[in-house]
Structure formats: structure tokens, C-alpha cells
Short mmCIF file of C-alpha atoms and ligand atoms in Angstrom, two decimals:
data_model
loop_
_atom_site.label_atom_id
_atom_site.label_comp_id
_atom_site.label_asym_id
_atom_site.label_seq_id
_atom_site.Cartn_x
_atom_site.Cartn_y
_atom_site.Cartn_z
CA UNK A 21 -73.05 199.76 190.60
CA UNK A 22 -69.30 200.36 191.07
CA UNK A 23 -68.56 199.55 187.41
CA UNK A 24 -70.81 202.35 186.15
CA UNK A 25 -68.92 205.20 187.78
CA UNK A 26 -65.35 203.87 187.98
CA UNK A 27 -62.67 203.66 185.33
CA UNK A 28 -58.90 203.26 184.99
CA UNK A 29 -56.60 205.25 182.74
CA UNK A 30 -54.04 203.70 180.42
CA UNK A 31 -50.95 205.92 180.00
CA UNK A 32 -48.37 204.73 177.49
CA UNK A 33 -44.82 206.04 177.59
CA UNK A 34 -42.82 207.07 174.54
CA UNK A 35 -40.78 210.03 173.30
CA UNK A 36 -40.40 212.20 170.14
CA UNK A 37 -37.19 210.51 168.96
CA UNK A 38 -38.98 207.80 166.95
CA UNK A 39 -40.83 210.06 164.52
CA UNK A 40 -44.57 210.39 163.90
CA UNK A 41 -44.95 207.11 162.04
CA UNK A 42 -43.84 205.01 165.00
CA UNK A 43 -45.87 207.14 167.41
CA UNK A 44 -48.96 206.58 165.31
CA UNK A 45 -48.48 202.82 165.44
CA UNK A 46 -48.00 202.94 169.22
CA UNK A 47 -51.09 205.11 169.56
CA UNK A 48 -53.21 202.71 167.49
CA UNK A 49 -52.02 199.65 169.35
CA UNK A 50 -52.50 201.26 172.77
CA UNK A 51 -56.07 202.10 171.81
CA UNK A 52 -56.67 198.54 170.59
CA UNK A 53 -55.22 197.07 173.79
CA UNK A 54 -57.37 199.29 176.02
CA UNK A 55 -60.49 198.37 174.03
CA UNK A 56 -59.73 194.65 174.07
CA UNK A 57 -58.85 194.64 177.76
CA UNK A 58 -62.00 196.59 178.64
CA UNK A 59 -64.01 193.66 177.26
CA UNK A 60 -62.56 191.28 179.88
CA UNK A 61 -61.77 193.55 182.84
CA UNK A 62 -64.32 194.47 185.54
CA UNK A 63 -63.82 198.21 184.93
CA UNK A 64 -63.19 200.18 181.74
CA UNK A 65 -59.56 200.82 180.81
CA UNK A 66 -59.57 204.20 179.10
CA UNK A 67 -56.64 204.96 176.82
CA UNK A 68 -55.51 208.52 177.54
CA UNK A 69 -52.24 209.26 175.80
CA UNK A 70 -49.01 208.04 174.28
CA UNK A 71 -46.92 210.51 176.21
CA UNK A 72 -43.85 212.12 174.68
CA UNK A 73 -43.06 214.96 177.04
CA UNK A 74 -42.85 215.91 180.69
CA UNK A 75 -45.71 218.34 180.20
CA UNK A 76 -48.05 215.73 178.69
CA UNK A 77 -47.39 213.29 181.51
CA UNK A 78 -47.76 215.91 184.23
CA UNK A 79 -51.03 217.19 182.74
CA UNK A 80 -52.47 213.67 182.40
CA UNK A 81 -51.60 212.73 185.97
CA UNK A 82 -52.92 216.03 187.31
CA UNK A 83 -56.20 215.29 185.48
CA UNK A 84 -56.23 211.75 186.93
CA UNK A 85 -55.82 213.13 190.45
CA UNK A 86 -58.85 215.37 190.07
CA UNK A 87 -61.10 212.97 188.15
CA UNK A 88 -63.82 211.38 190.29
CA UNK A 89 -64.22 208.58 187.74
CA UNK A 90 -60.53 207.68 187.53
CA UNK A 91 -59.70 205.10 190.23
CA UNK A 92 -56.11 204.49 189.17
CA UNK A 93 -53.60 204.54 186.35
CA UNK A 94 -52.00 201.70 184.39
CA UNK A 95 -48.74 202.53 182.63
CA UNK A 96 -46.73 200.70 180.00
CA UNK A 97 -43.81 201.60 177.72
CA UNK A 98 -44.23 200.20 174.18
CA UNK A 99 -41.01 201.97 173.27
CA UNK A 100 -38.34 203.58 175.37
CA UNK A 101 -39.59 206.54 177.44
CA UNK A 102 -36.89 208.44 179.31
CA UNK A 103 -38.04 208.52 182.91
CA UNK A 104 -36.92 212.02 183.84
CA UNK A 105 -39.97 213.03 181.78
CA UNK A 106 -42.11 211.17 184.32
CA UNK A 107 -40.67 212.65 187.53
CA UNK A 108 -42.92 215.69 187.87
CA UNK A 109 -46.05 213.74 187.01
CA UNK A 110 -45.41 210.65 189.14
CA UNK A 111 -44.18 212.73 192.10
CA UNK A 112 -47.64 214.33 192.24
CA UNK A 113 -49.65 211.12 191.64
CA UNK A 114 -52.40 210.58 194.22
CA UNK A 115 -54.13 207.56 192.65
CA UNK A 116 -53.28 203.84 192.68
CA UNK A 117 -50.64 202.93 190.14
CA UNK A 118 -50.05 199.69 188.24
CA UNK A 119 -47.16 199.11 185.86
CA UNK A 120 -48.18 196.53 183.27
CA UNK A 121 -44.91 195.22 181.88
CA UNK A 122 -46.23 193.65 178.71
CA UNK A 123 -45.61 193.67 174.97
CA UNK A 124 -47.91 194.15 171.98
CA UNK A 125 -46.60 191.08 170.15
CA UNK A 126 -46.29 187.69 171.76
CA UNK A 127 -43.50 186.29 169.61
CA UNK A 128 -40.15 187.44 168.28
CA UNK A 129 -40.78 187.15 164.51
CA UNK A 130 -37.78 185.27 163.15
CA UNK A 131 -37.86 186.56 159.55
CA UNK A 132 -39.31 190.01 160.16
CA UNK A 133 -37.10 191.16 162.99
CA UNK A 134 -34.68 193.98 162.21
CA UNK A 135 -33.60 197.18 163.95
CA UNK A 136 -36.86 198.99 163.09
CA UNK A 137 -38.81 196.19 164.74
CA UNK A 138 -36.50 196.34 167.77
CA UNK A 139 -36.94 200.10 168.16
CA UNK A 140 -40.71 199.87 167.97
CA UNK A 141 -41.05 196.85 170.28
CA UNK A 142 -38.72 197.55 173.17
CA UNK A 143 -40.90 197.23 176.25
CA UNK A 144 -38.23 195.01 177.79
CA UNK A 145 -36.00 198.05 177.65
CA UNK A 146 -38.54 200.83 178.26
CA UNK A 147 -40.31 199.15 181.18
CA UNK A 148 -37.00 198.82 183.06
CA UNK A 149 -36.30 202.54 182.73
CA UNK A 150 -39.89 203.20 183.81
CA UNK A 151 -39.62 200.85 186.78
CA UNK A 152 -36.41 202.41 188.04
CA UNK A 153 -38.04 205.78 188.53
CA UNK A 154 -40.97 204.41 190.54
CA UNK A 155 -38.45 202.53 192.70
CA UNK A 156 -36.37 205.70 193.11
CA UNK A 157 -39.49 207.68 194.07
CA UNK A 158 -40.50 204.86 196.51
CA UNK A 159 -43.98 204.92 194.95
CA UNK A 160 -46.47 202.33 196.10
CA UNK A 161 -47.21 200.43 192.88
CA UNK A 162 -48.17 197.06 191.50
CA UNK A 163 -45.95 195.48 188.86
CA UNK A 164 -47.63 192.88 186.65
CA UNK A 165 -45.54 191.24 183.93
CA UNK A 166 -46.84 188.97 181.16
CA UNK A 167 -48.61 188.88 177.81
CA UNK A 168 -51.66 191.15 177.84
CA UNK A 169 -53.91 188.62 176.01
CA UNK A 170 -53.22 185.83 178.51
CA UNK A 171 -56.09 185.11 180.90
CA UNK A 172 -53.89 184.80 184.04
CA UNK A 173 -52.37 188.26 183.33
CA UNK A 174 -55.82 189.73 182.72
CA UNK A 175 -57.04 188.13 185.96
CA UNK A 176 -54.20 189.79 187.91
CA UNK A 177 -55.00 193.18 186.38
CA UNK A 178 -58.67 192.61 187.23
CA UNK A 179 -57.82 191.71 190.82
CA UNK A 180 -55.62 194.78 191.16
CA UNK A 181 -58.41 196.96 189.76
CA UNK A 182 -60.78 195.63 192.41
CA UNK A 183 -58.20 196.34 195.11
CA UNK A 184 -57.86 199.90 193.75
CA UNK A 185 -61.65 200.24 193.88
CA UNK A 186 -61.24 199.23 197.53
CA UNK A 187 -58.97 202.26 197.91
CA UNK A 188 -61.57 204.56 196.32
CA UNK A 189 -64.31 203.11 198.53
CA UNK A 190 -62.03 203.58 201.56
CA UNK A 191 -61.40 207.23 200.74
CA UNK A 192 -65.18 207.81 200.51
CA UNK A 193 -66.05 205.68 203.55
CA UNK A 194 -68.52 207.02 206.08
CA UNK A 195 -69.40 204.87 209.08
CA UNK A 196 -72.54 205.37 211.18
CA UNK A 197 -72.03 204.41 214.79
CA UNK A 198 -75.09 203.62 216.91
CA UNK A 199 -73.78 203.61 220.45
CA UNK A 200 -70.16 203.45 221.54
CA UNK A 201 -67.56 200.71 221.75
CA UNK A 202 -68.53 197.79 224.04
CA UNK A 203 -67.38 198.74 227.52
CA UNK A 204 -63.73 197.84 228.29
CA UNK A 205 -62.98 196.09 224.99
CA UNK A 206 -59.52 197.06 223.61
CA UNK A 207 -59.05 195.61 220.12
CA UNK A 208 -62.17 197.26 218.69
CA UNK A 209 -60.90 200.72 219.73
CA UNK A 210 -58.81 202.94 217.50
CA UNK A 211 -57.74 206.45 216.64
CA UNK A 212 -60.49 207.85 214.39
CA UNK A 213 -58.49 210.91 213.46
CA UNK A 214 -55.52 208.81 212.37
CA UNK A 215 -57.82 206.47 210.42
CA UNK A 216 -59.38 209.41 208.60
CA UNK A 217 -55.93 210.79 207.69
CA UNK A 218 -54.58 207.42 206.58
CA UNK A 219 -57.62 205.66 205.11
CA UNK A 220 -60.13 208.47 204.54
CA UNK A 221 -62.81 207.04 206.84
CA UNK A 222 -65.31 209.43 208.43
CA UNK A 223 -66.44 207.68 211.58
CA UNK A 224 -69.19 209.44 213.53
CA UNK A 225 -71.92 208.66 216.03
CA UNK A 226 -75.70 208.96 215.84
CA UNK A 227 -77.98 208.58 218.88
CA UNK A 228 -79.92 205.33 219.27
CA UNK A 229 -82.86 207.62 220.15
CA UNK A 230 -82.71 209.10 216.64
CA UNK A 231 -82.84 205.58 215.20
CA UNK A 232 -85.87 204.75 217.38
CA UNK A 233 -87.62 207.88 216.11
CA UNK A 234 -86.83 206.86 212.53
CA UNK A 235 -88.19 203.34 213.27
CA UNK A 236 -91.47 204.81 214.58
CA UNK A 237 -91.93 206.66 211.28
CA UNK A 238 -91.63 203.49 209.16
CA UNK A 239 -95.00 202.62 207.58
CA UNK A 240 -96.77 199.25 207.51
CA UNK A 241 -96.63 199.34 203.69
CA UNK A 242 -92.84 199.70 203.78
CA UNK A 243 -92.62 196.77 206.16
CA UNK A 244 -94.93 194.64 204.00
CA UNK A 245 -92.73 195.22 200.97
CA UNK A 246 -89.52 194.28 202.78
CA UNK A 247 -91.09 191.17 204.38
CA UNK A 248 -92.10 190.10 200.87
CA UNK A 249 -88.46 190.39 199.83
CA UNK A 250 -87.38 188.35 202.88
CA UNK A 251 -89.91 185.69 201.87
CA UNK A 252 -88.51 185.55 198.33
CA UNK A 253 -84.90 185.21 199.42
CA UNK A 254 -85.12 183.18 202.61
CA UNK A 255 -87.06 180.29 204.08
CA UNK A 256 -89.39 181.45 206.84
CA UNK A 257 -88.88 178.94 209.67
CA UNK A 258 -90.83 180.67 212.43
CA UNK A 259 -94.43 181.60 213.27
CA UNK A 260 -93.26 184.77 214.94
CA UNK A 261 -94.03 187.22 212.12
CA UNK A 262 -94.04 190.09 214.60
CA UNK A 263 -90.34 189.59 215.17
CA UNK A 264 -89.62 189.52 211.43
CA UNK A 265 -91.66 192.69 210.98
CA UNK A 266 -89.80 194.35 213.80
CA UNK A 267 -86.46 193.52 212.14
CA UNK A 268 -87.80 194.92 208.86
CA UNK A 269 -88.69 198.12 210.69
CA UNK A 270 -85.15 198.33 212.09
CA UNK A 271 -83.60 197.65 208.68
CA UNK A 272 -85.68 200.28 206.88
CA UNK A 273 -84.88 202.93 209.51
CA UNK A 274 -81.13 202.19 209.53
CA UNK A 275 -80.99 202.14 205.74
CA UNK A 276 -82.80 205.48 205.51
CA UNK A 277 -80.43 207.08 208.01
CA UNK A 278 -77.33 205.68 206.32
CA UNK A 279 -78.44 206.62 202.80
CA UNK A 280 -79.33 210.14 203.94
CA UNK A 281 -75.80 210.59 205.35
CA UNK A 282 -74.01 208.70 202.55
CA UNK A 283 -72.81 206.00 204.98
CA UNK A 284 -72.08 202.49 203.65
CA UNK A 285 -71.16 200.93 206.99
CA UNK A 286 -72.52 200.92 210.53
CA UNK A 287 -71.87 199.58 213.99
CA UNK A 288 -74.07 199.07 217.04
CA UNK A 289 -73.79 197.47 220.46
CA UNK A 290 -76.06 195.25 222.49
CA UNK A 291 -75.16 197.45 225.49
CA UNK A 292 -77.11 200.33 223.98
CA UNK A 293 -80.47 199.34 222.53
CA UNK A 294 -82.22 202.11 224.38
CA UNK A 295 -85.87 202.17 223.31
CA UNK A 296 -85.52 199.12 221.01
CA UNK A 297 -87.13 195.74 221.60
CA UNK A 298 -84.44 193.67 219.85
CA UNK A 299 -80.86 193.75 218.71
CA UNK A 300 -80.97 194.05 214.91
CA UNK A 301 -80.22 190.53 213.61
CA UNK A 302 -81.99 189.76 210.33
CA UNK A 303 -81.94 193.54 209.75
CA UNK A 304 -78.13 193.76 209.91
CA UNK A 305 -77.71 190.55 207.92
CA UNK A 306 -79.93 191.72 205.10
CA UNK A 307 -78.22 195.15 205.04
CA UNK A 308 -74.84 193.37 204.73
CA UNK A 309 -76.18 191.34 201.78
CA UNK A 310 -76.79 194.67 200.04
CA UNK A 311 -73.15 195.73 200.47
CA UNK A 312 -73.30 197.65 203.74
CA UNK A 313 -70.50 197.00 206.22
CA UNK A 314 -71.31 195.95 209.76
CA UNK A 315 -69.40 195.63 213.03
CA UNK A 316 -70.88 194.52 216.34
CA UNK A 317 -69.98 195.80 219.82
CA UNK A 318 -69.16 199.20 218.32
CA UNK A 319 -66.45 197.77 216.08
CA UNK A 320 -66.34 200.44 213.36
CA UNK A 321 -62.99 199.22 212.02
CA UNK A 322 -64.33 195.79 211.05
CA UNK A 323 -67.52 197.43 209.77
CA UNK A 324 -65.66 199.67 207.30
CA UNK A 325 -63.37 196.78 206.29
CA UNK A 326 -66.45 194.61 205.61
CA UNK A 327 -67.85 197.24 203.24
CA UNK A 328 -64.46 197.60 201.53
CA UNK A 329 -63.98 193.86 200.98
CA UNK A 330 -67.54 193.56 199.73
CA UNK A 331 -66.87 196.30 197.16
CA UNK A 332 -63.64 194.56 196.13
CA UNK A 333 -65.43 191.24 195.60
CA UNK A 334 -67.25 189.80 192.62
CA UNK A 335 -69.71 192.16 191.01
CA UNK A 336 -68.90 194.94 193.49
CA UNK A 337 -70.60 193.04 196.37
CA UNK A 338 -68.79 189.80 196.93
CA UNK A 339 -68.95 186.94 199.42
CA UNK A 340 -67.42 188.69 202.40
CA UNK A 341 -68.87 189.23 205.84
CA UNK A 342 -68.35 190.21 209.42
CA UNK A 343 -67.12 187.20 211.40
CA UNK A 344 -66.02 186.27 214.90
CA UNK A 345 -63.81 183.43 216.06
CA UNK A 346 -65.98 181.68 218.62
CA UNK A 347 -64.85 178.22 219.64
CA UNK A 348 -62.47 175.36 218.61
CA UNK A 349 -62.78 171.68 217.79
CA UNK A 350 -59.44 170.34 219.01
CA UNK A 351 -59.75 166.67 218.07
CA UNK A 352 -56.50 165.45 216.54
CA UNK A 353 -56.82 165.20 212.76
CA UNK A 354 -59.95 167.31 212.52
CA UNK A 355 -59.05 170.60 214.17
CA UNK A 356 -61.33 173.49 213.24
CA UNK A 357 -62.43 176.94 214.29
CA UNK A 358 -66.14 177.62 214.54
CA UNK A 359 -67.01 181.18 213.59
CA UNK A 360 -70.33 182.84 214.15
CA UNK A 361 -71.84 185.79 215.95
CA UNK A 362 -74.72 186.47 218.27
CA UNK A 363 -76.86 187.11 215.18
CA UNK A 364 -75.08 189.09 212.50
CA UNK A 365 -73.49 186.85 209.87
CA UNK A 366 -73.83 187.94 206.26
CA UNK A 367 -75.89 185.59 204.02
CA UNK A 368 -73.34 186.09 201.19
CA UNK A 369 -71.32 183.42 203.06
CA UNK A 370 -74.17 180.88 202.98
CA UNK A 371 -73.88 177.50 201.26
CA UNK A 372 -77.66 177.12 200.94
CA UNK A 373 -80.82 179.18 201.26
CA UNK A 374 -80.80 180.72 204.78
CA UNK A 375 -83.67 180.14 207.20
CA UNK A 376 -85.26 182.91 209.21
CA UNK A 377 -85.61 181.72 212.81
CA UNK A 378 -86.51 183.40 216.09
CA UNK A 379 -84.83 182.50 219.36
CA UNK A 380 -84.30 183.97 222.79
CA UNK A 381 -81.11 186.07 223.05
CA UNK A 382 -79.82 186.28 226.59
CA UNK A 383 -77.12 188.88 226.09
CA UNK A 384 -78.14 192.53 225.89
CA UNK A 385 -81.55 193.94 226.69
CA UNK A 386 -83.72 192.09 224.18
CA UNK A 387 -87.28 192.29 225.32
CA UNK A 388 -88.38 190.01 222.48
CA UNK A 389 -86.78 187.14 220.56
CA UNK A 390 -84.90 188.59 217.58
CA UNK A 391 -85.32 187.06 214.11
CA UNK A 392 -82.06 186.05 212.43
CA UNK A 393 -80.81 184.16 209.39
CA UNK A 394 -79.44 180.70 210.21
CA UNK A 395 -77.24 178.84 207.72
CA UNK A 396 -73.99 176.99 207.18
CA UNK A 397 -71.08 178.71 205.45
CA UNK A 398 -69.65 177.56 202.14
CA UNK A 399 -66.61 175.34 201.87
CA UNK A 400 -63.48 176.39 200.00
CA UNK A 401 -60.41 178.57 200.43
CA UNK A 402 -60.73 182.03 201.94
CA UNK A 403 -59.09 184.60 204.12
CA UNK A 404 -59.80 186.33 207.41
CA UNK A 405 -58.79 189.97 207.77
CA UNK A 406 -58.25 192.12 210.85
CA UNK A 407 -57.26 195.79 211.05
CA UNK A 408 -55.75 196.76 214.39
CA UNK A 409 -54.46 200.04 215.81
CA UNK A 410 -50.89 199.55 217.08
CA UNK A 411 -50.69 203.11 218.44
CA UNK A 412 -49.00 205.32 215.86
CA UNK A 413 -49.83 203.02 212.98
CA UNK A 414 -52.36 200.57 211.61
CA UNK A 415 -51.60 196.88 210.99
CA UNK A 416 -53.61 194.77 208.56
CA UNK A 417 -53.42 191.04 209.31
CA UNK A 418 -54.54 188.49 206.76
CA UNK A 419 -54.65 184.75 207.34
CA UNK A 420 -55.29 182.09 204.72
CA UNK A 421 -58.02 179.67 205.73
CA UNK A 422 -59.74 176.59 204.34
CA UNK A 423 -63.46 176.52 205.02
CA UNK A 424 -65.31 173.21 205.29
CA UNK A 425 -68.92 172.17 205.55
CA UNK A 426 -69.45 172.11 209.36
CA UNK A 427 -68.51 168.59 210.48
CA UNK A 428 -71.55 168.31 212.79
CA UNK A 429 -75.13 169.65 212.40
CA UNK A 430 -75.30 171.50 215.77
CA UNK A 431 -79.14 171.53 215.76
CA UNK A 432 -79.38 173.66 218.90
CA UNK A 433 -77.07 176.41 217.72
CA UNK A 434 -79.44 179.25 216.83
CA UNK A 435 -77.07 181.24 214.60
CA UNK A 436 -75.32 181.07 211.23
CA UNK A 437 -71.97 179.32 211.42
CA UNK A 438 -68.82 178.88 209.36
CA UNK A 439 -66.17 176.25 210.05
CA UNK A 440 -62.57 176.54 208.89
CA UNK A 441 -58.97 175.58 209.47
CA UNK A 442 -56.49 178.42 209.62
CA UNK A 443 -53.08 178.12 207.96
CA UNK A 444 -50.55 176.64 208.48
CA UNK A 445 -52.55 174.44 210.91
CA UNK A 446 -55.10 175.31 213.56
CA UNK A 447 -52.91 175.67 216.60
CA UNK A 448 -49.87 177.19 214.82
CA UNK A 449 -52.28 179.50 213.02
CA UNK A 450 -53.77 180.58 216.35
CA UNK A 451 -50.28 181.17 217.75
CA UNK A 452 -49.38 183.34 214.76
CA UNK A 453 -52.65 185.26 214.84
CA UNK A 454 -52.34 185.99 218.56
CA UNK A 455 -48.65 186.91 218.21
CA UNK A 456 -49.57 189.47 215.51
CA UNK A 457 -52.38 190.89 217.69
CA UNK A 458 -55.28 189.96 215.39
CA UNK A 459 -58.78 190.59 216.71
CA UNK A 460 -61.60 188.16 217.44
CA UNK A 461 -63.68 190.13 214.93
CA UNK A 462 -62.63 189.70 211.30
CA UNK A 463 -63.90 190.03 207.77
CA UNK A 464 -64.11 186.56 206.29
CA UNK A 465 -63.97 186.48 202.50
CA UNK A 466 -64.29 183.76 199.90
CA UNK A 467 -63.52 185.94 196.90
CA UNK A 468 -61.04 188.61 197.93
CA UNK A 469 -57.50 187.19 197.86
CA UNK A 470 -54.58 187.85 200.21
CA UNK A 471 -52.71 189.37 197.26
CA UNK A 472 -55.50 191.89 196.80
CA UNK A 473 -55.34 192.78 200.48
CA UNK A 474 -51.58 193.17 200.20
CA UNK A 475 -52.12 195.48 197.23
CA UNK A 476 -54.74 197.43 199.18
CA UNK A 477 -52.46 197.80 202.23
CA UNK A 478 -49.60 198.98 200.02
CA UNK A 479 -51.82 201.57 198.36
CA UNK A 480 -53.10 202.75 201.75
CA UNK A 481 -49.52 202.71 203.05
CA UNK A 482 -50.22 200.66 206.16
CA UNK A 483 -48.41 197.64 207.63
CA UNK A 484 -49.36 194.26 206.18
CA UNK A 485 -48.90 190.86 207.82
CA UNK A 486 -49.82 187.67 205.98
CA UNK A 487 -50.07 184.30 207.73
CA UNK A 488 -49.78 181.53 205.17
CA UNK A 489 -49.17 177.79 204.97
CA UNK A 490 -45.44 178.57 205.22
CA UNK A 491 -45.56 180.86 208.26
CA UNK A 492 -43.83 179.79 211.47
CA UNK A 493 -44.11 181.62 214.79
CA UNK A 494 -40.33 182.13 214.79
CA UNK A 495 -40.26 183.75 211.35
CA UNK A 496 -43.33 185.82 212.17
CA UNK A 497 -41.86 187.14 215.43
CA UNK A 498 -38.76 188.26 213.59
CA UNK A 499 -40.85 189.91 210.84
CA UNK A 500 -42.95 191.77 213.41
CA UNK A 501 -39.83 192.91 215.27
CA UNK A 502 -38.24 194.29 212.08
CA UNK A 503 -41.50 195.91 210.94
CA UNK A 504 -41.85 197.55 214.31
CA UNK A 505 -38.43 199.15 213.84
CA UNK A 506 -39.17 200.15 210.23
CA UNK A 507 -42.49 201.76 211.09
CA UNK A 508 -40.95 203.71 213.97
CA UNK A 509 -38.51 205.24 211.48
CA UNK A 510 -41.26 206.23 209.04
MN1 MN B 604 -68.50 190.18 218.71
#
């Protein structure tokens, strides 16, 4: 879905000095490169221009700013391109920017090389001049160096494109809040005006009563169709079809309301289910599997981040979901976190086919047992992500994790669960996370990388903290202290 309406623009730097013959060669090669790269990248790379003048560059960047389809620009200098020609254009750039420092040819041809060859193939020279200006302008940008036909280079460009799509999705983000923040909880709060200025998010509330009215209007035929879909995707492990049908009713109503308003994320709270029989469980889970973001207890920040990471993942809806750190296994040698939620864990994290079960839910005002998907999370490397409001700025915290198949079956746990070890080890990882102020709610992702989140944070111009296998609490404290000073100066 994302791939159909998104594209990136390839802008190649040059100048008039070389004569038309050289410019024609550059033009032909740039077109070839964009076409070849489009075959392997997740989004089209559209060759726009081999730019020779300030006016051409300024016009192209102005066009990029106003194009709905253009998500970002990728620049490269086949020849030398004097960077004063780029100042007016780049100073007005409002889209993500990647500098691909590559070269058309892989090898220096021993026999063929002469001064004509050198003048045509001087990216080593031109890309340095180009890079200086972006540094001088303090532009947020991604620099990727390497041969354009090499798979690892293409993979890095692809990953950056997905992060840039995360920027576009962020700027379009609308979050539907059903009910307010859970009473007295701090970390899920935030400045919605600041978030809209910085990240583009429109975060607004709709009455639970309006949702109940929408639920009442859902037809039996609509419910039958959705239950059929549940049956095709999940194993039905309950006789309580009424509960499954009730969740379908909730899902259909929430989806209708969100689609009508153009929202791709929502939050709700068990403290406000006024007029509803059950907290949406299966309903929220199945909505997440379709790419909608979700945050419980009114957590609209994690909800929007879930939708953004999903859009950044494989195929525009990757294995990312709302998560909560619940409890620890602190046995020496096998220390793990157990993550879950009351109900709402996205089935994109599941190792196997999820089961639909119904169980009593004590918390909140559930008059009936809500249906939910129960499964174990996949094993493998991943990240957890938390966006917090530091008062005056936003901080994005990312921690590397290693997920494992849960080490015990936990047959009486009635919810989906994921087990992992945070880097650098469980207890040091917890110390770092708590020192940085990370929330109990996170987005857990198997296919968005920490580098992509760093790119995203840079493009959104917010603080980024990464807890890795090499992080120590001492180094982290110092980093946070220095960042605090830097962000106060901004
Ligand atoms: Mn929670």
C-alpha cells in the first residue's frame, strides 16, 4: 500500500564546465542507476535531474517539498558540483535527505584511465564538496558510502527509505483517543501541541459513547464476515462465540470511525469502557495486524509509534507491536524479561498460529470474558522503542534485545507473551533503561533496526538514546548529562 503512493527523487550534481558530451553521459548513467536501483529497492527511485545551476537545484527541491509522492531525496555527485549552487535549494529542503556517496564504475581501469576519465568519474572529489555544505548547513542527513550495485549498500538505502517513509507517516499521523490517560500515570502523558509541531501528529479524543453508538449500528452480516476471517487466520480455542462476535463488533466500529477520520492509530483505557461489555482484546489485536497503531491506558505516544514502526517494517506492515515489560526471570544464567499485556499484543509478533481464547479479566469493568489472541513471540534479535516527553523536548530510547522462545509453557497465563533479554545483560539493561527514563510501554520490533530508528529520530530532530551490548550505566549517565545541556541550548 505504501509503495504505490511513495517515491524518492534522485538528484545528481554536476556543472556546465564539462561540456554537453560529459553531461549526456552523466545523465544516461544516472537514469540507468535509478532504474536498476528501483528494481531492488522497496520504493521507486525517480531520476529527476543532472543539475548544473543554482536555479535547477532550487526548482527541483522546491518541487520535492510540495510533492505528495516524494518522500525524500537522494543526492550524488558523479562529477564535481560546486556547492554554492546547492545552498538556496538545500536551505529550503523540507524532506528527508540521503547522500549516496557512490561511483558509477567499480574499478579504476588500469589501461583506460586518463585525465578525461578522471574528470568524468570524480565522485570522490565531488561528494566531499557536496558533504561539506550539508555539514555547514547542519542539515539532518544520512550518508551512505559504497558501490551502488553491492547488496549491503542497497540494503542500507532500502532501510533508510523505510525510515523516511516513517517520517512521512508521522507527518500524516492522526490518533483517535477513546477515553483519557489512565488516572495518575506519568510516562504515558505528553504535550500534544509540541508533538504536533515536532512530529506532525494530530492527537484528538472521541467519546466512548460515540463508539458504543457505532457498535450498535454494526450488522450481523458484517460480524459474520469478520468472524469468518478470524477463523481463517486463527485457531478458535473457545466455545464462547458470543465473545468473539462482540469483539468483531468492536473492531468493525473502531475501524469505521478511524477510517472515516483518517486515523491510523488509537488508544483506549480500561477505566473508561462506558456502555461496553468488554475491553477490546481480539479487536485491538486484529486491528494492529492490519497496520493500525495501538496504545493501552490512553498511551497515544506508543500507539502512534506502533503505527510508524509497522509502516517502516517489511512490506509496509512489519512485525512490530505494542508491548509492555511485565515481569522478570532472575535465575542466574537464564535472566529474561517477560513482556505481555492484559490482552493487546499484535499477532505479527507470533511464532505460530495464534489461538482465540476467552478468559475472565479482573481489571476494568468487563461484564463478560473478553476474547483475545494467545501465542508465543518469535525468537531472534529485535529492539524495544520508547518515546518520552522530557518537558521541552522528546527523547526516543531504543534498546537492543534478543528474543527467545519462552523458556516455560506458562499454561495458566491467558495472554500472548514474548520473552527476551535486553542488552547488554538483563540487569544492566534495566539499569540503563530506567536511567534514561524509558516507559513500561514500548514498541517491540523484529524487523525495524536501531539504525533506522536513529535515522528517523535525526530526521524528526528529536533526541536519540541507544542502549546496546556496549552500553554501561556510567557512559550512559554522562551521555544523558551532555545531551541535556545540548538540548537546553537548542
Ligand atoms: Mn499497560
